[in-house]
C-alpha cells in the first residue's frame, strides 16, 4: 500500500468520529469578518484553526455500496465560512496521482463531472425537497443546477454567479479549492434558516478509473437529499435578500459594427422587511466589464418598482443573451439579489402584436370580428428615423381591403383596420415605416387567416381574456394527468371531471378518445412528445429510428422528417375526434435538455397541421416557462409541486409575465408531497391537506387558470383527503363556471386590497350577480379591506361553503383570513347550497 494512503487512513481514523449506520454527519459553518480571496490556496487566516470535516465514504456502484459505508482510501475534507453576503467552501483533496488529474472543461455548464471535481449540495430550508447543486473542477470551471422533488428533477438552466478557484500541489499529493457562493443568487424562501441540508461529494478520475465518494453516506446517486447531512451555524438574516426580479421587457436596436443594444426594463418586488434605495446593474453573464447601472430607485416594502437599465451591447450574431441582473443596496453597496436571465437579442425592427384576432392570427367560424386590432413596436434605431406608418390589409390576390396612414407619434396605442365581412382566405397585415420625406425604411407583413368551420371534429381556440373555447363556448377543464378515474362509483363525481392529459394513441386508432368523450364527456389532450411517439409507432422494434426520435430533441434545431411524419399521422388521426382538446408537446422540457428552438419549430409545425386545436406544455421551473414555455405552446400548464402556499402564485405570476394575447393557463397541481408518497426512496409524506389543495386551485383561478389536471389520478381513489376533499372544490369551480363568472371579461378597474401582506384577489360580474375570490397565500393570519366599483350598491355578500355573510359599506368590505384561507363571496343566492 502507498505510504501516503496508509498515513491518510491513520489520520482519518483519528480525526473522524464513527457514525452509527444510518446516522447523518454534521458540519459547522464559521463566521468570518476578514476578507477571503478566492484563489484556491486556503491560506487566509479565516481558514486557520477550524477543524476539517472528513470521513468520505464510497458512493461508487458495486459491492462497496452495499452494507455499512466504507471509507475511501483517497480522502477529501472541507471547511465552511460565511459572512453577510456569501458562503465559502474550502476543500482539500488528497491525490497521490496529482500529475494525472483530469481537467478538460473550461466553460461554464460544461460536463464538469467528466473531470476530477467536487460537488456541493445544499438546501437552506433543511428539507431537501429543493436544493442547490454546484460542481467545480481544478480549473475553476463550474456547472450549476437547482434540484427539485428530492432529486427527481433538475433545473439545468438555472445559473448562479459564483467564484471558484483551485490549486494543484503535485509535490504535496493534493489539490485544494475555494468556492464563494453569494446568498443573493440563491433561491431563498421564507423557510431558509441557520441549519441547512448539506453534502459534499467528489468524482476522482486521476486514479485511472472513476471513484465516487461522499461526506454523507449515499447509495446509488448523489442526488439523494433525504440522505444529506447538515450544516449548522449560518446565522444570517436571509430576509434582506427577499427581492424578486420579474421577467424583463427587452427592445433590441441595431447600432452597426456587428453590435446590437438591449434596452431592458424589469419590475422588481421588495419582499424584505424594510424599504430600501437600490441600484440595478446588467451585464453579460461572465463578462463584468460589460456592466451598466441604473440610477438609485426607492423600493418600498412589499411593492413593485420598475428599473430601466442603460443599453447593454451584444454581438448581432447572438439570438439570445445570458444577462446577469443585480440589485445593490445604495447605502451599503451590498448585493441583495442576483439573477441570470436568458433574454432575446434578436433584432426586430418592426414588431406587430395582434390583439384581435388574438389566437394564432386566425379568425374562426365561431368568432365575429369587425376590425383588426394590433400594436406596433419599433426598434429605437428605426423609431428615431421614422415619420409615419402605412397600415394596410391585403388579400392573397393583392387587393387592398383597407388602409390608412398614421404619424409615429400617434402609433403607440392600439391601431385598427376595418375587417367586417371578410371572405374565407389568407390576408396580409402590412406595416410600412416611412421617414419624414416619405422614404420607406422597413416593411413588416403579418399573416391573418379567416378559417371555415372544421369539416370534422371541433374547433378549440383561446380568446383575448385567456378563456379556452370549444366550438365558441367557454371550457373549464377539471381532470388528471394520466387518466380520469371513471371507475369511481359516484356518478356525480365522475361528471365533475372532463379532461385527461396526456393521451397516447396508436394511429389510425383513436378509440380511446372517442370512448371517453362519448361515455363521460371527457376531453383528451393527445401527446406528440418524442418519447411517446416512440410508443405510438412501435419504434422500439427499430432501434435506429427509436433512438433517433427519442433523442433528437436534445441535438436538433427542428424535428426530423421521421418526427414530422409521425406527428402528422397523430394529427390526422386525432383532429377529427370531437373529444380532442389539443396536443401535448413536451413534459418539463427545460429539465430534460430539450432545445428550445426544437420545440418552437415543432410548435409551428403543429399549428400548420391543425389550426383548430391548441398546443400544451408543462413546465417544472419558473425559468422554464420563459425558455421552453410560452414560445412553444398556446396553453401553459406548469406543475408546481409544493405545499408552500406561495409556490403556485409564483408560477402563475411568471406565466402572466410572458403570456401573449391568445394564450391560456392551466395548472397541473400536485396533491402529494413527493413523487409517490408511498415510495420510501423519495421520502414518505401524506397528501396535501384539503385547505392547501383548495388554496392552490382558487389562487390559480385568480391568476387566470382555466383548467386543472392533477398529478396523478392513481392517488385519487385510495386517499381520503383527495377522494372526499377535491370533489367539493370541483363543485365550487363548476358553480362559478355555470354562472358565467369565470368566462366573464375582467372589469376595467383593478380590485383594491389593503392588507399587511399580499392577498390574491379576483372579481367578476355575471348576469345580475357579483363574484369575488380572495386567497391568503402568505404566512400568518391577516385582516383585509377590499373595495371595487362592482361592490357599490351591494349590502352584503354570502361566503360560499362557510354559511355566513359579510357586510359591504360604500363598495368595501373587511374580513379576517387565517393562514391558507381561500374565500368565495357572492350576491348569488345559489351559493347558499354549498
mmCIF file of C-alpha atoms in Angstrom, residues 390-747:
data_model
loop_
_atom_site.group_PDB
_atom_site.id
_atom_site.type_symbol
_atom_site.label_atom_id
_atom_site.label_comp_id
_atom_site.label_asym_id
_atom_site.label_seq_id
_atom_site.Cartn_x
_atom_site.Cartn_y
_atom_site.Cartn_z
ATOM 1 C CA UNK A 390 -48.737 52.990 -43.537
ATOM 2 C CA UNK A 391 -51.179 50.310 -42.378
ATOM 3 C CA UNK A 392 -52.880 48.006 -44.859
ATOM 4 C CA UNK A 393 -54.853 44.752 -45.093
ATOM 5 C CA UNK A 394 -54.283 42.964 -48.386
ATOM 6 C CA UNK A 395 -55.928 39.825 -49.772
ATOM 7 C CA UNK A 396 -53.993 36.867 -51.184
ATOM 8 C CA UNK A 397 -54.884 38.152 -54.631
ATOM 9 C CA UNK A 398 -53.253 41.524 -53.957
ATOM 10 C CA UNK A 399 -56.408 43.588 -53.344
ATOM 11 C CA UNK A 400 -56.028 46.239 -50.636
ATOM 12 C CA UNK A 401 -59.083 45.677 -48.410
ATOM 13 C CA UNK A 402 -58.391 48.569 -46.013
ATOM 14 C CA UNK A 403 -55.604 51.051 -45.385
ATOM 15 C CA UNK A 404 -54.622 54.225 -43.567
ATOM 16 C CA UNK A 405 -51.546 56.253 -42.589
ATOM 17 C CA UNK A 406 -50.715 57.395 -39.052
ATOM 18 C CA UNK A 407 -47.947 59.538 -37.636
ATOM 19 C CA UNK A 408 -45.395 57.693 -35.496
ATOM 20 C CA UNK A 409 -46.381 59.869 -32.560
ATOM 21 C CA UNK A 410 -49.952 58.503 -32.890
ATOM 22 C CA UNK A 411 -48.932 54.867 -33.287
ATOM 23 C CA UNK A 412 -48.041 53.962 -29.722
ATOM 24 C CA UNK A 413 -51.533 52.892 -28.686
ATOM 25 C CA UNK A 414 -53.998 50.467 -30.246
ATOM 26 C CA UNK A 415 -54.226 50.533 -34.041
ATOM 27 C CA UNK A 416 -57.183 49.272 -36.059
ATOM 28 C CA UNK A 417 -58.242 48.417 -39.596
ATOM 29 C CA UNK A 418 -61.836 47.506 -40.622
ATOM 30 C CA UNK A 419 -62.337 43.787 -41.276
ATOM 31 C CA UNK A 420 -66.090 43.146 -41.314
ATOM 32 C CA UNK A 421 -67.427 40.560 -43.776
ATOM 33 C CA UNK A 422 -64.037 39.161 -44.776
ATOM 34 C CA UNK A 423 -64.283 36.135 -47.011
ATOM 35 C CA UNK A 424 -62.541 32.926 -46.019
ATOM 36 C CA UNK A 425 -58.914 33.028 -47.075
ATOM 37 C CA UNK A 426 -55.443 34.388 -46.287
ATOM 38 C CA UNK A 427 -54.618 38.077 -45.822
ATOM 39 C CA UNK A 428 -51.549 40.196 -45.067
ATOM 40 C CA UNK A 429 -51.466 42.911 -42.437
ATOM 41 C CA UNK A 430 -48.874 45.369 -43.751
ATOM 42 C CA UNK A 431 -46.984 47.884 -41.629
ATOM 43 C CA UNK A 432 -44.715 50.106 -43.731
ATOM 44 C CA UNK A 433 -42.447 52.540 -41.862
ATOM 45 C CA UNK A 434 -41.570 55.737 -43.692
ATOM 46 C CA UNK A 435 -39.213 58.576 -42.814
ATOM 47 C CA UNK A 436 -40.094 62.262 -42.748
ATOM 48 C CA UNK A 437 -39.569 62.505 -46.517
ATOM 49 C CA UNK A 438 -41.808 59.500 -47.260
ATOM 50 C CA UNK A 439 -38.966 57.068 -47.982
ATOM 51 C CA UNK A 440 -39.704 53.507 -46.918
ATOM 52 C CA UNK A 441 -37.473 52.352 -44.051
ATOM 53 C CA UNK A 442 -38.928 48.962 -43.123
ATOM 54 C CA UNK A 443 -41.883 46.755 -44.053
ATOM 55 C CA UNK A 444 -43.415 44.102 -41.815
ATOM 56 C CA UNK A 445 -46.055 41.661 -43.079
ATOM 57 C CA UNK A 446 -48.180 39.521 -40.729
ATOM 58 C CA UNK A 447 -50.407 36.703 -41.920
ATOM 59 C CA UNK A 448 -54.085 36.677 -40.961
ATOM 60 C CA UNK A 449 -56.380 33.820 -41.962
ATOM 61 C CA UNK A 450 -60.160 33.536 -41.905
ATOM 62 C CA UNK A 451 -60.913 29.851 -41.473
ATOM 63 C CA UNK A 452 -64.039 27.826 -42.231
ATOM 64 C CA UNK A 453 -65.594 25.600 -39.592
ATOM 65 C CA UNK A 454 -63.754 22.256 -39.379
ATOM 66 C CA UNK A 455 -65.289 19.571 -41.557
ATOM 67 C CA UNK A 456 -64.906 17.021 -38.736
ATOM 68 C CA UNK A 457 -64.252 17.233 -35.029
ATOM 69 C CA UNK A 458 -64.393 20.516 -33.150
ATOM 70 C CA UNK A 459 -62.876 23.977 -33.002
ATOM 71 C CA UNK A 460 -60.831 24.890 -29.912
ATOM 72 C CA UNK A 461 -59.373 28.358 -29.553
ATOM 73 C CA UNK A 462 -58.428 30.950 -26.910
ATOM 74 C CA UNK A 463 -59.962 34.386 -26.601
ATOM 75 C CA UNK A 464 -58.413 37.698 -25.556
ATOM 76 C CA UNK A 465 -59.273 37.050 -21.886
ATOM 77 C CA UNK A 466 -57.449 33.719 -21.734
ATOM 78 C CA UNK A 467 -60.637 31.645 -21.925
ATOM 79 C CA UNK A 468 -60.478 28.294 -23.694
ATOM 80 C CA UNK A 469 -63.417 27.996 -26.094
ATOM 81 C CA UNK A 470 -64.753 24.751 -27.579
ATOM 82 C CA UNK A 471 -66.980 25.478 -30.571
ATOM 83 C CA UNK A 472 -67.265 29.025 -29.263
ATOM 84 C CA UNK A 473 -68.355 28.039 -25.727
ATOM 85 C CA UNK A 474 -66.131 28.549 -22.629
ATOM 86 C CA UNK A 475 -64.439 25.388 -21.381
ATOM 87 C CA UNK A 476 -63.138 24.837 -17.842
ATOM 88 C CA UNK A 477 -61.007 21.718 -17.559
ATOM 89 C CA UNK A 478 -61.002 19.561 -14.421
ATOM 90 C CA UNK A 479 -59.254 16.222 -14.590
ATOM 91 C CA UNK A 480 -55.996 14.418 -14.225
ATOM 92 C CA UNK A 481 -52.585 13.842 -15.658
ATOM 93 C CA UNK A 482 -52.746 10.155 -16.517
ATOM 94 C CA UNK A 483 -56.461 9.483 -16.846
ATOM 95 C CA UNK A 484 -59.779 10.239 -15.159
ATOM 96 C CA UNK A 485 -60.828 7.509 -12.663
ATOM 97 C CA UNK A 486 -64.145 6.687 -14.335
ATOM 98 C CA UNK A 487 -64.426 3.577 -12.133
ATOM 99 C CA UNK A 488 -65.424 5.834 -9.233
ATOM 100 C CA UNK A 489 -68.887 4.584 -8.161
ATOM 101 C CA UNK A 490 -70.038 8.181 -7.573
ATOM 102 C CA UNK A 491 -71.529 9.217 -10.899
ATOM 103 C CA UNK A 492 -71.802 12.845 -9.837
ATOM 104 C CA UNK A 493 -68.083 12.974 -9.045
ATOM 105 C CA UNK A 494 -67.134 11.441 -12.395
ATOM 106 C CA UNK A 495 -69.386 14.010 -14.072
ATOM 107 C CA UNK A 496 -67.428 16.862 -12.496
ATOM 108 C CA UNK A 497 -64.321 15.808 -14.444
ATOM 109 C CA UNK A 498 -63.883 16.427 -18.151
ATOM 110 C CA UNK A 499 -60.188 16.330 -19.058
ATOM 111 C CA UNK A 500 -57.275 13.897 -19.266
ATOM 112 C CA UNK A 501 -53.676 14.634 -20.279
ATOM 113 C CA UNK A 502 -51.562 13.270 -21.987
ATOM 114 C CA UNK A 503 -53.222 10.556 -24.059
ATOM 115 C CA UNK A 504 -51.147 8.197 -26.180
ATOM 116 C CA UNK A 505 -52.881 6.945 -29.322
ATOM 117 C CA UNK A 506 -51.783 4.425 -31.917
ATOM 118 C CA UNK A 507 -52.743 5.870 -35.321
ATOM 119 C CA UNK A 508 -55.007 5.358 -37.074
ATOM 120 C CA UNK A 509 -56.737 4.022 -33.928
ATOM 121 C CA UNK A 510 -58.373 6.779 -31.851
ATOM 122 C CA UNK A 511 -60.941 4.724 -29.989
ATOM 123 C CA UNK A 512 -59.711 5.818 -26.567
ATOM 124 C CA UNK A 513 -60.535 9.476 -27.308
ATOM 125 C CA UNK A 514 -63.953 8.658 -28.727
ATOM 126 C CA UNK A 515 -64.906 6.310 -25.882
ATOM 127 C CA UNK A 516 -64.037 8.772 -23.113
ATOM 128 C CA UNK A 517 -65.942 11.576 -24.798
ATOM 129 C CA UNK A 518 -68.996 9.567 -25.810
ATOM 130 C CA UNK A 519 -69.441 7.849 -22.442
ATOM 131 C CA UNK A 520 -68.314 10.527 -19.968
ATOM 132 C CA UNK A 521 -67.895 13.807 -21.830
ATOM 133 C CA UNK A 522 -64.151 13.709 -21.120
ATOM 134 C CA UNK A 523 -61.820 15.567 -23.488
ATOM 135 C CA UNK A 524 -58.333 14.275 -24.258
ATOM 136 C CA UNK A 525 -55.035 16.052 -24.829
ATOM 137 C CA UNK A 526 -53.085 13.825 -27.204
ATOM 138 C CA UNK A 527 -49.336 13.572 -26.798
ATOM 139 C CA UNK A 528 -46.917 14.266 -29.639
ATOM 140 C CA UNK A 529 -43.865 14.158 -27.351
ATOM 141 C CA UNK A 530 -40.871 12.416 -28.850
ATOM 142 C CA UNK A 531 -40.815 9.729 -26.187
ATOM 143 C CA UNK A 532 -44.492 8.945 -26.639
ATOM 144 C CA UNK A 533 -44.291 8.935 -30.446
ATOM 145 C CA UNK A 534 -41.768 6.145 -29.874
ATOM 146 C CA UNK A 535 -44.593 4.028 -28.457
ATOM 147 C CA UNK A 536 -47.343 5.311 -30.758
ATOM 148 C CA UNK A 537 -45.494 3.861 -33.733
ATOM 149 C CA UNK A 538 -43.810 0.891 -32.017
ATOM 150 C CA UNK A 539 -40.372 2.292 -32.804
ATOM 151 C CA UNK A 540 -38.876 0.052 -30.124
ATOM 152 C CA UNK A 541 -38.872 -2.532 -32.913
ATOM 153 C CA UNK A 542 -36.442 -0.412 -34.946
ATOM 154 C CA UNK A 543 -33.514 0.616 -32.752
ATOM 155 C CA UNK A 544 -32.097 3.172 -35.179
ATOM 156 C CA UNK A 545 -35.386 5.024 -35.641
ATOM 157 C CA UNK A 546 -36.283 4.605 -31.993
ATOM 158 C CA UNK A 547 -33.021 6.091 -30.752
ATOM 159 C CA UNK A 548 -33.363 8.951 -33.214
ATOM 160 C CA UNK A 549 -36.876 10.028 -32.270
ATOM 161 C CA UNK A 550 -36.225 9.719 -28.536
ATOM 162 C CA UNK A 551 -33.023 11.749 -28.562
ATOM 163 C CA UNK A 552 -33.205 14.286 -31.378
ATOM 164 C CA UNK A 553 -34.913 16.976 -29.280
ATOM 165 C CA UNK A 554 -31.611 17.369 -27.406
ATOM 166 C CA UNK A 555 -29.469 17.898 -30.505
ATOM 167 C CA UNK A 556 -31.504 19.147 -33.483
ATOM 168 C CA UNK A 557 -32.870 22.674 -34.058
ATOM 169 C CA UNK A 558 -36.090 21.292 -35.568
ATOM 170 C CA UNK A 559 -37.932 17.977 -35.872
ATOM 171 C CA UNK A 560 -36.542 15.451 -38.329
ATOM 172 C CA UNK A 561 -38.536 14.036 -41.229
ATOM 173 C CA UNK A 562 -39.252 10.965 -39.100
ATOM 174 C CA UNK A 563 -40.757 13.034 -36.284
ATOM 175 C CA UNK A 564 -42.661 15.241 -38.740
ATOM 176 C CA UNK A 565 -44.161 12.137 -40.352
ATOM 177 C CA UNK A 566 -45.145 10.629 -37.002
ATOM 178 C CA UNK A 567 -46.650 13.897 -35.761
ATOM 179 C CA UNK A 568 -48.614 14.298 -38.988
ATOM 180 C CA UNK A 569 -50.133 10.825 -38.605
ATOM 181 C CA UNK A 570 -51.130 11.549 -34.997
ATOM 182 C CA UNK A 571 -52.767 14.825 -36.012
ATOM 183 C CA UNK A 572 -54.567 13.283 -38.980
ATOM 184 C CA UNK A 573 -55.979 10.586 -36.716
ATOM 185 C CA UNK A 574 -56.906 12.752 -33.728
ATOM 186 C CA UNK A 575 -58.104 16.010 -35.321
ATOM 187 C CA UNK A 576 -61.422 14.538 -36.437
ATOM 188 C CA UNK A 577 -62.381 13.473 -32.894
ATOM 189 C CA UNK A 578 -64.971 15.722 -31.179
ATOM 190 C CA UNK A 579 -63.320 14.809 -27.853
ATOM 191 C CA UNK A 580 -59.913 16.261 -28.774
ATOM 192 C CA UNK A 581 -58.920 19.340 -26.781
ATOM 193 C CA UNK A 582 -55.335 19.745 -28.049
ATOM 194 C CA UNK A 583 -51.813 18.345 -28.308
ATOM 195 C CA UNK A 584 -49.233 17.832 -25.568
ATOM 196 C CA UNK A 585 -45.850 18.897 -26.957
ATOM 197 C CA UNK A 586 -43.481 18.367 -24.012
ATOM 198 C CA UNK A 587 -43.293 17.428 -20.368
ATOM 199 C CA UNK A 588 -40.896 19.605 -18.342
ATOM 200 C CA UNK A 589 -38.590 20.157 -21.353
ATOM 201 C CA UNK A 590 -36.269 22.554 -19.514
ATOM 202 C CA UNK A 591 -35.038 19.792 -17.198
ATOM 203 C CA UNK A 592 -34.640 17.196 -19.959
ATOM 204 C CA UNK A 593 -32.052 19.054 -22.043
ATOM 205 C CA UNK A 594 -34.574 19.795 -24.777
ATOM 206 C CA UNK A 595 -33.523 22.516 -27.190
ATOM 207 C CA UNK A 596 -35.908 25.451 -27.083
ATOM 208 C CA UNK A 597 -35.582 26.088 -30.830
ATOM 209 C CA UNK A 598 -36.553 22.453 -31.471
ATOM 210 C CA UNK A 599 -39.817 22.946 -29.582
ATOM 211 C CA UNK A 600 -40.540 26.295 -31.202
ATOM 212 C CA UNK A 601 -40.211 24.768 -34.662
ATOM 213 C CA UNK A 602 -42.254 21.743 -33.588
ATOM 214 C CA UNK A 603 -44.977 24.107 -32.394
ATOM 215 C CA UNK A 604 -45.040 25.946 -35.745
ATOM 216 C CA UNK A 605 -45.425 22.588 -37.488
ATOM 217 C CA UNK A 606 -48.393 21.620 -35.300
ATOM 218 C CA UNK A 607 -50.065 24.981 -35.933
ATOM 219 C CA UNK A 608 -49.940 24.328 -39.667
ATOM 220 C CA UNK A 609 -51.029 20.699 -39.383
ATOM 221 C CA UNK A 610 -54.032 21.576 -37.239
ATOM 222 C CA UNK A 611 -55.134 25.208 -36.844
ATOM 223 C CA UNK A 612 -58.168 24.144 -34.795
ATOM 224 C CA UNK A 613 -56.553 22.727 -31.649
ATOM 225 C CA UNK A 614 -54.103 24.297 -29.176
ATOM 226 C CA UNK A 615 -50.697 23.008 -28.137
ATOM 227 C CA UNK A 616 -49.988 22.480 -24.433
ATOM 228 C CA UNK A 617 -46.703 22.317 -22.499
ATOM 229 C CA UNK A 618 -45.909 21.534 -18.867
ATOM 230 C CA UNK A 619 -43.067 23.398 -17.168
ATOM 231 C CA UNK A 620 -41.280 22.365 -13.994
ATOM 232 C CA UNK A 621 -39.437 25.619 -13.264
ATOM 233 C CA UNK A 622 -40.116 29.343 -13.305
ATOM 234 C CA UNK A 623 -37.348 29.930 -15.838
ATOM 235 C CA UNK A 624 -38.627 27.059 -17.978
ATOM 236 C CA UNK A 625 -41.862 28.962 -18.505
ATOM 237 C CA UNK A 626 -39.726 31.579 -20.254
ATOM 238 C CA UNK A 627 -37.129 29.451 -22.025
ATOM 239 C CA UNK A 628 -39.284 26.449 -23.003
ATOM 240 C CA UNK A 629 -42.863 27.512 -22.348
ATOM 241 C CA UNK A 630 -44.703 30.384 -23.899
ATOM 242 C CA UNK A 631 -42.798 30.261 -27.200
ATOM 243 C CA UNK A 632 -43.803 26.672 -27.983
ATOM 244 C CA UNK A 633 -47.405 26.401 -26.815
ATOM 245 C CA UNK A 634 -50.825 28.043 -26.679
ATOM 246 C CA UNK A 635 -51.593 26.803 -23.175
ATOM 247 C CA UNK A 636 -49.060 26.796 -20.345
ATOM 248 C CA UNK A 637 -49.756 24.129 -17.727
ATOM 249 C CA UNK A 638 -46.954 24.325 -15.141
ATOM 250 C CA UNK A 639 -46.694 21.689 -12.404
ATOM 251 C CA UNK A 640 -45.613 23.428 -9.188
ATOM 252 C CA UNK A 641 -45.315 20.608 -6.669
ATOM 253 C CA UNK A 642 -45.023 22.066 -3.213
ATOM 254 C CA UNK A 643 -47.359 22.543 -0.271
ATOM 255 C CA UNK A 644 -45.852 26.018 0.218
ATOM 256 C CA UNK A 645 -48.816 28.329 -0.307
ATOM 257 C CA UNK A 646 -46.713 30.904 -2.148
ATOM 258 C CA UNK A 647 -45.393 28.398 -4.692
ATOM 259 C CA UNK A 648 -48.388 28.213 -7.046
ATOM 260 C CA UNK A 649 -48.773 32.029 -7.158
ATOM 261 C CA UNK A 650 -45.115 32.359 -8.176
ATOM 262 C CA UNK A 651 -45.696 30.063 -11.162
ATOM 263 C CA UNK A 652 -48.902 31.818 -12.123
ATOM 264 C CA UNK A 653 -47.232 35.236 -11.929
ATOM 265 C CA UNK A 654 -44.422 34.068 -14.199
ATOM 266 C CA UNK A 655 -46.973 32.795 -16.720
ATOM 267 C CA UNK A 656 -48.757 36.137 -16.621
ATOM 268 C CA UNK A 657 -45.481 37.975 -17.182
ATOM 269 C CA UNK A 658 -44.858 36.301 -20.530
ATOM 270 C CA UNK A 659 -48.295 35.379 -21.886
ATOM 271 C CA UNK A 660 -49.204 36.770 -25.267
ATOM 272 C CA UNK A 661 -52.772 37.617 -26.287
ATOM 273 C CA UNK A 662 -54.441 34.358 -27.305
ATOM 274 C CA UNK A 663 -52.625 32.181 -24.767
ATOM 275 C CA UNK A 664 -54.129 30.480 -21.725
ATOM 276 C CA UNK A 665 -53.039 28.906 -18.455
ATOM 277 C CA UNK A 666 -53.957 25.574 -16.943
ATOM 278 C CA UNK A 667 -52.328 24.000 -13.908
ATOM 279 C CA UNK A 668 -51.017 20.534 -13.122
ATOM 280 C CA UNK A 669 -51.246 20.700 -9.327
ATOM 281 C CA UNK A 670 -49.527 18.066 -7.239
ATOM 282 C CA UNK A 671 -51.590 16.772 -4.355
ATOM 283 C CA UNK A 672 -48.806 14.884 -2.586
ATOM 284 C CA UNK A 673 -45.503 15.955 -1.084
ATOM 285 C CA UNK A 674 -43.408 13.592 -3.181
ATOM 286 C CA UNK A 675 -43.386 11.738 -6.491
ATOM 287 C CA UNK A 676 -45.369 8.960 -4.854
ATOM 288 C CA UNK A 677 -45.691 9.332 -1.139
ATOM 289 C CA UNK A 678 -45.709 5.571 -0.791
ATOM 290 C CA UNK A 679 -42.201 5.380 -2.296
ATOM 291 C CA UNK A 680 -39.704 5.489 0.531
ATOM 292 C CA UNK A 681 -36.766 6.421 -1.732
ATOM 293 C CA UNK A 682 -38.145 9.933 -2.049
ATOM 294 C CA UNK A 683 -39.480 10.347 1.452
ATOM 295 C CA UNK A 684 -42.904 9.438 2.754
ATOM 296 C CA UNK A 685 -45.472 12.171 3.193
ATOM 297 C CA UNK A 686 -49.276 12.291 3.193
ATOM 298 C CA UNK A 687 -51.311 14.053 0.523
ATOM 299 C CA UNK A 688 -51.687 17.782 0.916
ATOM 300 C CA UNK A 689 -54.451 18.889 3.230
ATOM 301 C CA UNK A 690 -57.818 19.945 1.888
ATOM 302 C CA UNK A 691 -57.046 23.528 2.835
ATOM 303 C CA UNK A 692 -53.814 23.540 0.809
ATOM 304 C CA UNK A 693 -55.446 21.942 -2.238
ATOM 305 C CA UNK A 694 -58.356 24.396 -2.210
ATOM 306 C CA UNK A 695 -55.991 27.328 -1.687
ATOM 307 C CA UNK A 696 -53.855 26.299 -4.667
ATOM 308 C CA UNK A 697 -56.768 25.788 -7.041
ATOM 309 C CA UNK A 698 -58.516 29.036 -6.142
ATOM 310 C CA UNK A 699 -55.334 31.104 -6.189
ATOM 311 C CA UNK A 700 -54.647 29.694 -9.655
ATOM 312 C CA UNK A 701 -58.124 30.843 -10.695
ATOM 313 C CA UNK A 702 -57.401 34.388 -9.514
ATOM 314 C CA UNK A 703 -54.353 34.450 -11.802
ATOM 315 C CA UNK A 704 -56.269 33.186 -14.824
ATOM 316 C CA UNK A 705 -56.166 29.371 -14.741
ATOM 317 C CA UNK A 706 -58.763 27.723 -16.979
ATOM 318 C CA UNK A 707 -58.052 24.115 -16.149
ATOM 319 C CA UNK A 708 -56.590 21.758 -13.551
ATOM 320 C CA UNK A 709 -55.155 18.326 -14.327
ATOM 321 C CA UNK A 710 -53.852 16.970 -11.036
ATOM 322 C CA UNK A 711 -50.854 14.700 -10.740
ATOM 323 C CA UNK A 712 -51.835 11.924 -10.632
ATOM 324 C CA UNK A 713 -55.171 10.073 -10.700
ATOM 325 C CA UNK A 714 -53.622 6.960 -9.150
ATOM 326 C CA UNK A 715 -53.599 8.858 -5.825
ATOM 327 C CA UNK A 716 -57.263 9.842 -6.005
ATOM 328 C CA UNK A 717 -59.267 6.771 -5.028
ATOM 329 C CA UNK A 718 -57.005 5.464 -2.205
ATOM 330 C CA UNK A 719 -56.515 8.824 -0.478
ATOM 331 C CA UNK A 720 -59.281 10.124 1.791
ATOM 332 C CA UNK A 721 -58.155 13.752 1.516
ATOM 333 C CA UNK A 722 -58.285 13.644 -2.263
ATOM 334 C CA UNK A 723 -61.303 11.413 -2.743
ATOM 335 C CA UNK A 724 -63.576 13.462 -0.498
ATOM 336 C CA UNK A 725 -61.847 16.847 -0.486
ATOM 337 C CA UNK A 726 -61.285 17.559 -4.159
ATOM 338 C CA UNK A 727 -64.881 17.000 -5.364
ATOM 339 C CA UNK A 728 -66.087 19.844 -3.165
ATOM 340 C CA UNK A 729 -63.547 22.231 -4.718
ATOM 341 C CA UNK A 730 -64.576 20.995 -8.158
ATOM 342 C CA UNK A 731 -68.228 21.737 -7.341
ATOM 343 C CA UNK A 732 -67.320 25.293 -6.346
ATOM 344 C CA UNK A 733 -65.413 25.791 -9.599
ATOM 345 C CA UNK A 734 -68.266 24.332 -11.653
ATOM 346 C CA UNK A 735 -70.684 26.717 -9.922
ATOM 347 C CA UNK A 736 -68.530 29.693 -10.907
ATOM 348 C CA UNK A 737 -68.281 28.285 -14.430
ATOM 349 C CA UNK A 738 -72.007 27.712 -14.860
ATOM 350 C CA UNK A 739 -72.905 31.191 -13.636
ATOM 351 C CA UNK A 740 -70.648 32.618 -16.348
ATOM 352 C CA UNK A 741 -68.380 34.299 -13.793
ATOM 353 C CA UNK A 742 -65.142 32.600 -14.851
ATOM 354 C CA UNK A 743 -65.502 33.442 -18.542
ATOM 355 C CA UNK A 744 -66.725 36.987 -17.864
ATOM 356 C CA UNK A 745 -64.353 39.743 -19.030
ATOM 357 C CA UNK A 746 -62.315 41.378 -16.278
ATOM 358 C CA UNK A 747 -63.537 44.803 -15.117
#
